[in-house]
Coordinates of C-alpha atoms in Angstrom, one line a residue:
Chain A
X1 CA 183.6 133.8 149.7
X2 CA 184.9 131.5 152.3
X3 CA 188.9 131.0 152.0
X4 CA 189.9 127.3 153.2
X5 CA 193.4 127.5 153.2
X6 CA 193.8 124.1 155.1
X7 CA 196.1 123.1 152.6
X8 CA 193.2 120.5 150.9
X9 CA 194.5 119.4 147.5
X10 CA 193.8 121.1 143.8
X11 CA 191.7 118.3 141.9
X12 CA 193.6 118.4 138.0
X13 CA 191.8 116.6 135.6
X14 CA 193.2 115.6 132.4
X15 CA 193.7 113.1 129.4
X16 CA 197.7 112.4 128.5
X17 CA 196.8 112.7 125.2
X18 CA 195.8 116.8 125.3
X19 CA 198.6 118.9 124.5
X20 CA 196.9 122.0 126.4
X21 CA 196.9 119.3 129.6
X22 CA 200.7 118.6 128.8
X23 CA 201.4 122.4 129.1
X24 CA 199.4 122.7 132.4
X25 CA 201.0 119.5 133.8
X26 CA 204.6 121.3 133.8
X27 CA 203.6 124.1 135.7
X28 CA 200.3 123.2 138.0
X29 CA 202.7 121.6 140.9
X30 CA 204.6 124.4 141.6
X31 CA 201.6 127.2 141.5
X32 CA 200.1 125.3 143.7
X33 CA 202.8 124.1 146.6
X34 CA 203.4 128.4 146.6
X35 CA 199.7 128.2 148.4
X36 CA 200.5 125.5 150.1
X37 CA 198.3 123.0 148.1
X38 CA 199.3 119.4 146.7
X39 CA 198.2 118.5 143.4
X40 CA 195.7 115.4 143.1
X41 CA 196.6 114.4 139.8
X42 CA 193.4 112.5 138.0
X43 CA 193.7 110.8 134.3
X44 CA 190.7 110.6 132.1
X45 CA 189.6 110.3 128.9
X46 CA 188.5 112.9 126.5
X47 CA 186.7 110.8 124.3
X48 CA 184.5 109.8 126.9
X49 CA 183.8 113.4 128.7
X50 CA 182.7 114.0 124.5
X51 CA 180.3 111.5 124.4
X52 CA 178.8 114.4 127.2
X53 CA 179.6 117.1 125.6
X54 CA 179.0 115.8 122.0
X55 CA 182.0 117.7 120.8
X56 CA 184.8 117.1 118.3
X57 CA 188.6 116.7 119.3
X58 CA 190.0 120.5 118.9
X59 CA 192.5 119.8 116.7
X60 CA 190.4 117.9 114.2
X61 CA 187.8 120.8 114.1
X62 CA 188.3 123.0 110.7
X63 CA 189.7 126.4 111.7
X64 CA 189.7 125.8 115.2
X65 CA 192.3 123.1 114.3
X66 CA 194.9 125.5 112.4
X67 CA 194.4 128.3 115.1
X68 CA 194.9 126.0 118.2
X69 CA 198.7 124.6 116.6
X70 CA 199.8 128.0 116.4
X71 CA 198.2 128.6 119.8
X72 CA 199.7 125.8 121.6
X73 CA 203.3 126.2 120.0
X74 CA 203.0 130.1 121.3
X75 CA 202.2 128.4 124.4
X76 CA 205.1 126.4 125.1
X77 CA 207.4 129.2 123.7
X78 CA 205.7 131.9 126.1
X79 CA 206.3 129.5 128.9
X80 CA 209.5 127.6 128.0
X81 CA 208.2 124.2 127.5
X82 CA 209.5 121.7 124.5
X83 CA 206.7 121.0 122.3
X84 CA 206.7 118.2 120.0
X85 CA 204.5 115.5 119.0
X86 CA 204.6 111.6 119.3
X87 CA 203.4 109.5 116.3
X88 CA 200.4 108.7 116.0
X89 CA 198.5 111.6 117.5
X90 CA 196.2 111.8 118.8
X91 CA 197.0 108.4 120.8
X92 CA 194.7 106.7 123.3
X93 CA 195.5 106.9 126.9
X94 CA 194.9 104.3 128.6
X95 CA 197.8 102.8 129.3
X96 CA 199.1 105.5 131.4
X97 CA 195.7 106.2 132.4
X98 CA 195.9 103.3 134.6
X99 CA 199.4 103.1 135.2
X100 CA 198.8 106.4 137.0
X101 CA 196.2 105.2 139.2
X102 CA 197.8 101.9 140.2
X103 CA 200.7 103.8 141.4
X104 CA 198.4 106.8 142.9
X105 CA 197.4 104.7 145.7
X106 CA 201.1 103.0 146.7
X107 CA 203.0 106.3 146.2
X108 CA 201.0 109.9 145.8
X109 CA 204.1 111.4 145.4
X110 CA 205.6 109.5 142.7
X111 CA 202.4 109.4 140.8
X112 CA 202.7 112.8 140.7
X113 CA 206.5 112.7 139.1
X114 CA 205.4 110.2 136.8
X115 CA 202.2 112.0 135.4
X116 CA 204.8 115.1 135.1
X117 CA 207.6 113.1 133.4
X118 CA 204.9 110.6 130.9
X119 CA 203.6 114.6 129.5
X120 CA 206.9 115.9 129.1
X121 CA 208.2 112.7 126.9
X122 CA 205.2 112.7 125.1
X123 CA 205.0 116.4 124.2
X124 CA 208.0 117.4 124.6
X125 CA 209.9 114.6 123.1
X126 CA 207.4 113.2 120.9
X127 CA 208.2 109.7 122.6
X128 CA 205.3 107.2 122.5
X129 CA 204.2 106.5 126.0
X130 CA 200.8 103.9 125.2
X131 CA 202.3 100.7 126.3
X132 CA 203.1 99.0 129.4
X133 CA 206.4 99.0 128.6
X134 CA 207.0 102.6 127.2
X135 CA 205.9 103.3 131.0
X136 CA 207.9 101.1 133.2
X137 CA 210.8 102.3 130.6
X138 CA 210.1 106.2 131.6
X139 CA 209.2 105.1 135.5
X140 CA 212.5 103.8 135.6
X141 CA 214.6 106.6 134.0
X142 CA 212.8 108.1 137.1
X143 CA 213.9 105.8 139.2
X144 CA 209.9 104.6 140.1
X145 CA 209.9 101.2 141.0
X146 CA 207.0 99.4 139.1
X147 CA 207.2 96.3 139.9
X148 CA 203.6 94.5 139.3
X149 CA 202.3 96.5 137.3
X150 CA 202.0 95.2 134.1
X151 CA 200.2 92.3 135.5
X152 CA 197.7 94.8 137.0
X153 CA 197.3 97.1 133.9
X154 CA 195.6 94.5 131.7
X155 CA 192.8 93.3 134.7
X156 CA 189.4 93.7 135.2
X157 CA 189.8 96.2 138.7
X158 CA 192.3 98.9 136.9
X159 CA 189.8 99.0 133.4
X160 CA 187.0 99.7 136.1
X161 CA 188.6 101.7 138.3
X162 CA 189.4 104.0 135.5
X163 CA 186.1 104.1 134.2
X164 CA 184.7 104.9 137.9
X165 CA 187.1 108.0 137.7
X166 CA 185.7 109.1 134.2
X167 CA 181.9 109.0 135.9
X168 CA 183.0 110.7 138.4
X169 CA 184.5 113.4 136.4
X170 CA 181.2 114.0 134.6
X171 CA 179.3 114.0 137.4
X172 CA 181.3 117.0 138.8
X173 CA 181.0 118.6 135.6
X174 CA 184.1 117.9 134.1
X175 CA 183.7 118.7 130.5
X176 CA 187.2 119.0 128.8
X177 CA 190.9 119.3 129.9
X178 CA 193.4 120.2 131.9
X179 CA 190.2 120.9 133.8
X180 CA 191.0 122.0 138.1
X181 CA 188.7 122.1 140.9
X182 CA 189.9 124.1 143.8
X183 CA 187.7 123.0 146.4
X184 CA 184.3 123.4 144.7
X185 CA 185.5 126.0 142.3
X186 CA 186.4 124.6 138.8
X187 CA 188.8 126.3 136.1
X188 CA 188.7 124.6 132.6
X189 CA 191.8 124.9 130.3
X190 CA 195.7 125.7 130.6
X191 CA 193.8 129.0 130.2
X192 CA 192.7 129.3 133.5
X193 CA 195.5 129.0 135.6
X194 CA 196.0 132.5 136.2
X195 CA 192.6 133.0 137.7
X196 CA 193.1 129.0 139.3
X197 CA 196.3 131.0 140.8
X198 CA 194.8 134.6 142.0
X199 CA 191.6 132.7 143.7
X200 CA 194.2 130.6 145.5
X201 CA 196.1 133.8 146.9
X202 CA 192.8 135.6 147.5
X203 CA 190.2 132.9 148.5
X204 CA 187.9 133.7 145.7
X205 CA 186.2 136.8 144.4
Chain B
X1 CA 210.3 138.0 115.4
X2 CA 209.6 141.4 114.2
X3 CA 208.4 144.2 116.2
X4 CA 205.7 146.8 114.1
X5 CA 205.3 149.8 116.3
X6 CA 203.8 151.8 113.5
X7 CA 200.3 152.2 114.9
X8 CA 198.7 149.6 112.5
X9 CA 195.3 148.8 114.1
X10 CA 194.5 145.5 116.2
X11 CA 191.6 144.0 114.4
X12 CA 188.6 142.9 116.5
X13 CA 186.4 140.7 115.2
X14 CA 183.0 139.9 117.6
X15 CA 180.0 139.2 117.4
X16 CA 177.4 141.1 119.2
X17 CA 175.7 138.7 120.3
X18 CA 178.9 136.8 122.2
X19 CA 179.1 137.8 125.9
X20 CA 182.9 136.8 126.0
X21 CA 182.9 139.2 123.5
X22 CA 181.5 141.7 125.5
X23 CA 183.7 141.3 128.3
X24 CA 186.6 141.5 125.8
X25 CA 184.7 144.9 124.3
X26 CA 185.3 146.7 127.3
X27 CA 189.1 146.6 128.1
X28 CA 190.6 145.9 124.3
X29 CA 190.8 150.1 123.0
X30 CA 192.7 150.6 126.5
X31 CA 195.0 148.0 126.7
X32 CA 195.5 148.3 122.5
X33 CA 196.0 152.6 123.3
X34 CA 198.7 152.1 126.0
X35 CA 200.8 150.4 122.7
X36 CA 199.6 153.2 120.3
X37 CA 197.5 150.8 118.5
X38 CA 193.9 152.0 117.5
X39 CA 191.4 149.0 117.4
X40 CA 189.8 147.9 114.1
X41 CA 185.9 146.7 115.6
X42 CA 184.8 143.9 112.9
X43 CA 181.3 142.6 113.6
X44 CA 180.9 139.0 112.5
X45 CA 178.4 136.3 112.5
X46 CA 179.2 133.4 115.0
X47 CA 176.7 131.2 113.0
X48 CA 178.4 131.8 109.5
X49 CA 181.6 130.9 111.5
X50 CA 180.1 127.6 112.7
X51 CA 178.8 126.7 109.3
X52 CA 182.8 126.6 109.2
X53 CA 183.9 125.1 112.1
X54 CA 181.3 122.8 112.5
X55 CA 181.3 124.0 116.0
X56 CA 177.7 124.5 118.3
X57 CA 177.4 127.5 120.3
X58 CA 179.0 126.9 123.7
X59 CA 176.1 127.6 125.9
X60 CA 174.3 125.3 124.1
X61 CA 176.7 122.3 125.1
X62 CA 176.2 119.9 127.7
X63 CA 178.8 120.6 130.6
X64 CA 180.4 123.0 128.7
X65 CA 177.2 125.5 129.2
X66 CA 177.3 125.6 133.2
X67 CA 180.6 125.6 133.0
X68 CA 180.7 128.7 130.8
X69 CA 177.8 130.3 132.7
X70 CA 180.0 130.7 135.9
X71 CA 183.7 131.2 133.9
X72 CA 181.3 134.2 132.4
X73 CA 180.4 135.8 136.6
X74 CA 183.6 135.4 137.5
X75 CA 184.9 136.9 134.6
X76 CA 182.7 139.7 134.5
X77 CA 183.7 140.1 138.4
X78 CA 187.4 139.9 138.3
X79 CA 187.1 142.5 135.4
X80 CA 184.6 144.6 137.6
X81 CA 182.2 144.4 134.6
X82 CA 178.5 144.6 135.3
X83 CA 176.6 141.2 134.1
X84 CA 173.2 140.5 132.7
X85 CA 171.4 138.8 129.9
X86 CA 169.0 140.0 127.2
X87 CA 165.5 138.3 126.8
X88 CA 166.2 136.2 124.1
X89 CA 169.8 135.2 124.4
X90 CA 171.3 134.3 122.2
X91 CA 169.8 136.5 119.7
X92 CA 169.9 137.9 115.9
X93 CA 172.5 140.2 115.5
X94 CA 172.6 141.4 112.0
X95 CA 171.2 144.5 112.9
X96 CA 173.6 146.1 115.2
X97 CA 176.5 144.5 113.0
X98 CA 175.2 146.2 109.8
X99 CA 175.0 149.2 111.9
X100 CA 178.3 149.4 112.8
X101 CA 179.7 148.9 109.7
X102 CA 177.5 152.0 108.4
X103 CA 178.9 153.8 110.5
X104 CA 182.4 152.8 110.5
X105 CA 182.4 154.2 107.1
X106 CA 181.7 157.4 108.3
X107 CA 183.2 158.0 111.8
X108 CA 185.9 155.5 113.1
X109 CA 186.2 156.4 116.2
X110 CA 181.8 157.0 117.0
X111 CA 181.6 153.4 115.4
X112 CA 184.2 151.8 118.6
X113 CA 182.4 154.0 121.2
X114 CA 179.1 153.1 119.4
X115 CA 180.5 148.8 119.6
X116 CA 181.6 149.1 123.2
X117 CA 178.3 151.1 124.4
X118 CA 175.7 148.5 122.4
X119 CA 177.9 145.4 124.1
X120 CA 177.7 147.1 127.5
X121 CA 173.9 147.9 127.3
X122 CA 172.6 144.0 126.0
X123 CA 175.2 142.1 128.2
X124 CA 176.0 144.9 131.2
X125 CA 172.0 145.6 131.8
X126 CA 170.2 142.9 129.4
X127 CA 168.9 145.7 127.0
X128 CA 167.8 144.2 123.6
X129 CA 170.1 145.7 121.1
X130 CA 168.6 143.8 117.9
X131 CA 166.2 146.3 116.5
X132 CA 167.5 149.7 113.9
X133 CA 165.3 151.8 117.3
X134 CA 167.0 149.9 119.9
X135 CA 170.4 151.2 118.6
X136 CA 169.6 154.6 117.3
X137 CA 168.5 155.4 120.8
X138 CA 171.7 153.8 122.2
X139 CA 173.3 155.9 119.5
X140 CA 171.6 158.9 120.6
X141 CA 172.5 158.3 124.5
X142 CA 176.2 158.4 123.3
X143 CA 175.4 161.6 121.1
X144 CA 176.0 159.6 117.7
X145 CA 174.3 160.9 115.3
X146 CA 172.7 157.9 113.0
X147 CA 170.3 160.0 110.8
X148 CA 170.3 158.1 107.7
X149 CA 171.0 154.9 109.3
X150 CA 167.2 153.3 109.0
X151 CA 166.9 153.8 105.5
X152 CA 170.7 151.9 104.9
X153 CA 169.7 149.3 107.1
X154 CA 167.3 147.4 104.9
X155 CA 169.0 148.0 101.8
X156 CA 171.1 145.4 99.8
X157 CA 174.4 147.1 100.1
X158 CA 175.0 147.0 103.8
X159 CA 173.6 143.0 104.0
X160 CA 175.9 142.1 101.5
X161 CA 178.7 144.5 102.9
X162 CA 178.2 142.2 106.1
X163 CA 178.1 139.2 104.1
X164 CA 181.7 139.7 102.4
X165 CA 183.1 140.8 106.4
X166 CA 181.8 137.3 107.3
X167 CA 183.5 136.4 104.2
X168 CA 186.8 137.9 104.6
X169 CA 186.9 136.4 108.2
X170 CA 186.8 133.1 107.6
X171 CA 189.4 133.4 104.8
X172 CA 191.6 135.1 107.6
X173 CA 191.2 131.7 109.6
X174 CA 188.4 133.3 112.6
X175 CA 186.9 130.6 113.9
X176 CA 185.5 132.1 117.0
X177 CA 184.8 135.9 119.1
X178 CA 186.3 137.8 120.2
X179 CA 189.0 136.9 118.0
X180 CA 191.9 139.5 117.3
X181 CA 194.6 140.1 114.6
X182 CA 197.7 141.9 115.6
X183 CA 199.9 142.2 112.7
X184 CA 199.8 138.8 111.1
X185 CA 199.5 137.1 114.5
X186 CA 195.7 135.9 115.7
X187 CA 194.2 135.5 119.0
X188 CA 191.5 133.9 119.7
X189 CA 189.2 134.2 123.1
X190 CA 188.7 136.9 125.8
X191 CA 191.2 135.1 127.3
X192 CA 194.0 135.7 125.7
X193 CA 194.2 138.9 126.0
X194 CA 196.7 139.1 128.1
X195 CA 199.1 137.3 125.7
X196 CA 197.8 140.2 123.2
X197 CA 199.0 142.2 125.4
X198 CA 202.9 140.7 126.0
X199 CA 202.6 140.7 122.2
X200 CA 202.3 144.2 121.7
X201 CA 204.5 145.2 124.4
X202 CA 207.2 142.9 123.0
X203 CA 206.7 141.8 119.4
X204 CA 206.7 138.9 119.6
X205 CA 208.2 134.9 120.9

């Protein structure tokens, strides 16, 4: 298999509302900088990839739901992560769905420390990150300047542009989250990122 | 958390007819053996499982099924197992599970050599293990003796002995295969296997 290490970026699908996502957020930066590979951070929306899939919300499924809590929490423990839940949850994203992608294309970088710090108050703090203002509040405490913003996140071009990005996640076959294509191999679930990380060092097997 | 080095068996539970299972079948005696744990194989049925969960069977789902399809080759390939599918898949697998059972009751350790070799034959070279001939010669081919075996398999006792396993299962909170039990602690998917593994090397976080 042909190894492109030209330093083209990881593609990290998720919805800030998955707690498996959250736990792949914290890490998914770092693994890939050590191959030389930025992160292209990419918001979505569960709910809609499951009108695909025509699946239920884990946590809401019987069994699967008990197992996966115990899962998750062994999760964060195994990898050191704070694990805690905002009220209500699950929450809809689309606040910081957009937020994300408004500030994606003035500053890559920070969009990337934002997406990193909105999951880590959300599920590791249990702080509610759904409005405008829960955003700029947490953009700020990372000193993020969004100025403009929250006359952008209620119009018609940020509403669209986010649903562009869901349509284009299906079409690529996007059918959960954290969900990573490195270049046109994709790893679905916090699960993955071993193999996501051993196909990075190797090129693919 | 405390540690049980006592040499209490991992249980397995699968279902034959679950190639994730299959991949998990042919690693989970030697990784449990290196902690001095035996292995406790428990054939299920995935379909009396989703009666529970609610859940369809993943290749079955939109997305999810290609996806799955090449997480299974790559799999297979990082684990240098062989990969091929049996004409029909998925299939009925009452037969080899009822089979195990009978003859778990009377040799342990033929019964896990019998489990691994039935998995390796329908998933590793796409032989149909569903009929009582299909897995006596399999049997055989091991040097298994399963003289006996055809006359139990039609017979009340070992469907509802099959039935209650599927039973007890649920009640222990399965909700997929493989899924595994060590101590009181459950995981579930090939893929976390390796946490099974920090698990019984540690005892526990």
């Amino acid at each position: 298999m042909e190894h492109k290490p030209d330093g083209s970026p990881v593609r990290f699908y998720f919805d800030f509302s998955s707690p498996y996502a959250y736990l792949a957020s914290q890490v998914i930066d770092g693994i890939c900088a050590r191959h030389g590979r930025p992160v292209d951070w990419r918001p979505i929306l569960l709910g809609a990839i499951m009108q695909h899939t025509g699946s239920e919300p884990l946590m809401a499924q019987p069994l699967k739901g008990d197992y996966s809590m115990r899962d998750l929490a062994r999760c964060a423990r195994a990898q050191g992560a704070p694990l805690s839940f905002p009220d209500p949850c699950p929450f809809l994203s689309v606040v910081p769905a957009r937020a994300l992608y408004w500030l994606k294309d003035r500053d890559e970088a920070a969009a990337r420390r934002l997406g990193q710090r909105l999951f880590l108050e959300t599920f590791g703090h249990g702080r509610t990150i759904t409005t405008p203002e829960a955003v700029r509040d947490i953009a700020g405490e990372c000193g993020i300047d969004m100025t403009g913003f929250e006359d952008a996140i209620a119009g018609p071009d940020l509403k669209q542009r986010l649903r562009e990005e869901v349509d284009v996640a299906v079409a690529a076959g996007v059918c959960g989250a954290p969900y990573f294509i490195v270049d046109d191999e994709p790893f679905w679930g916090a699960d993955r990122i071993d193999h996501l990380d051993r196909w990075l060092e190797s090129g693919g097997w």
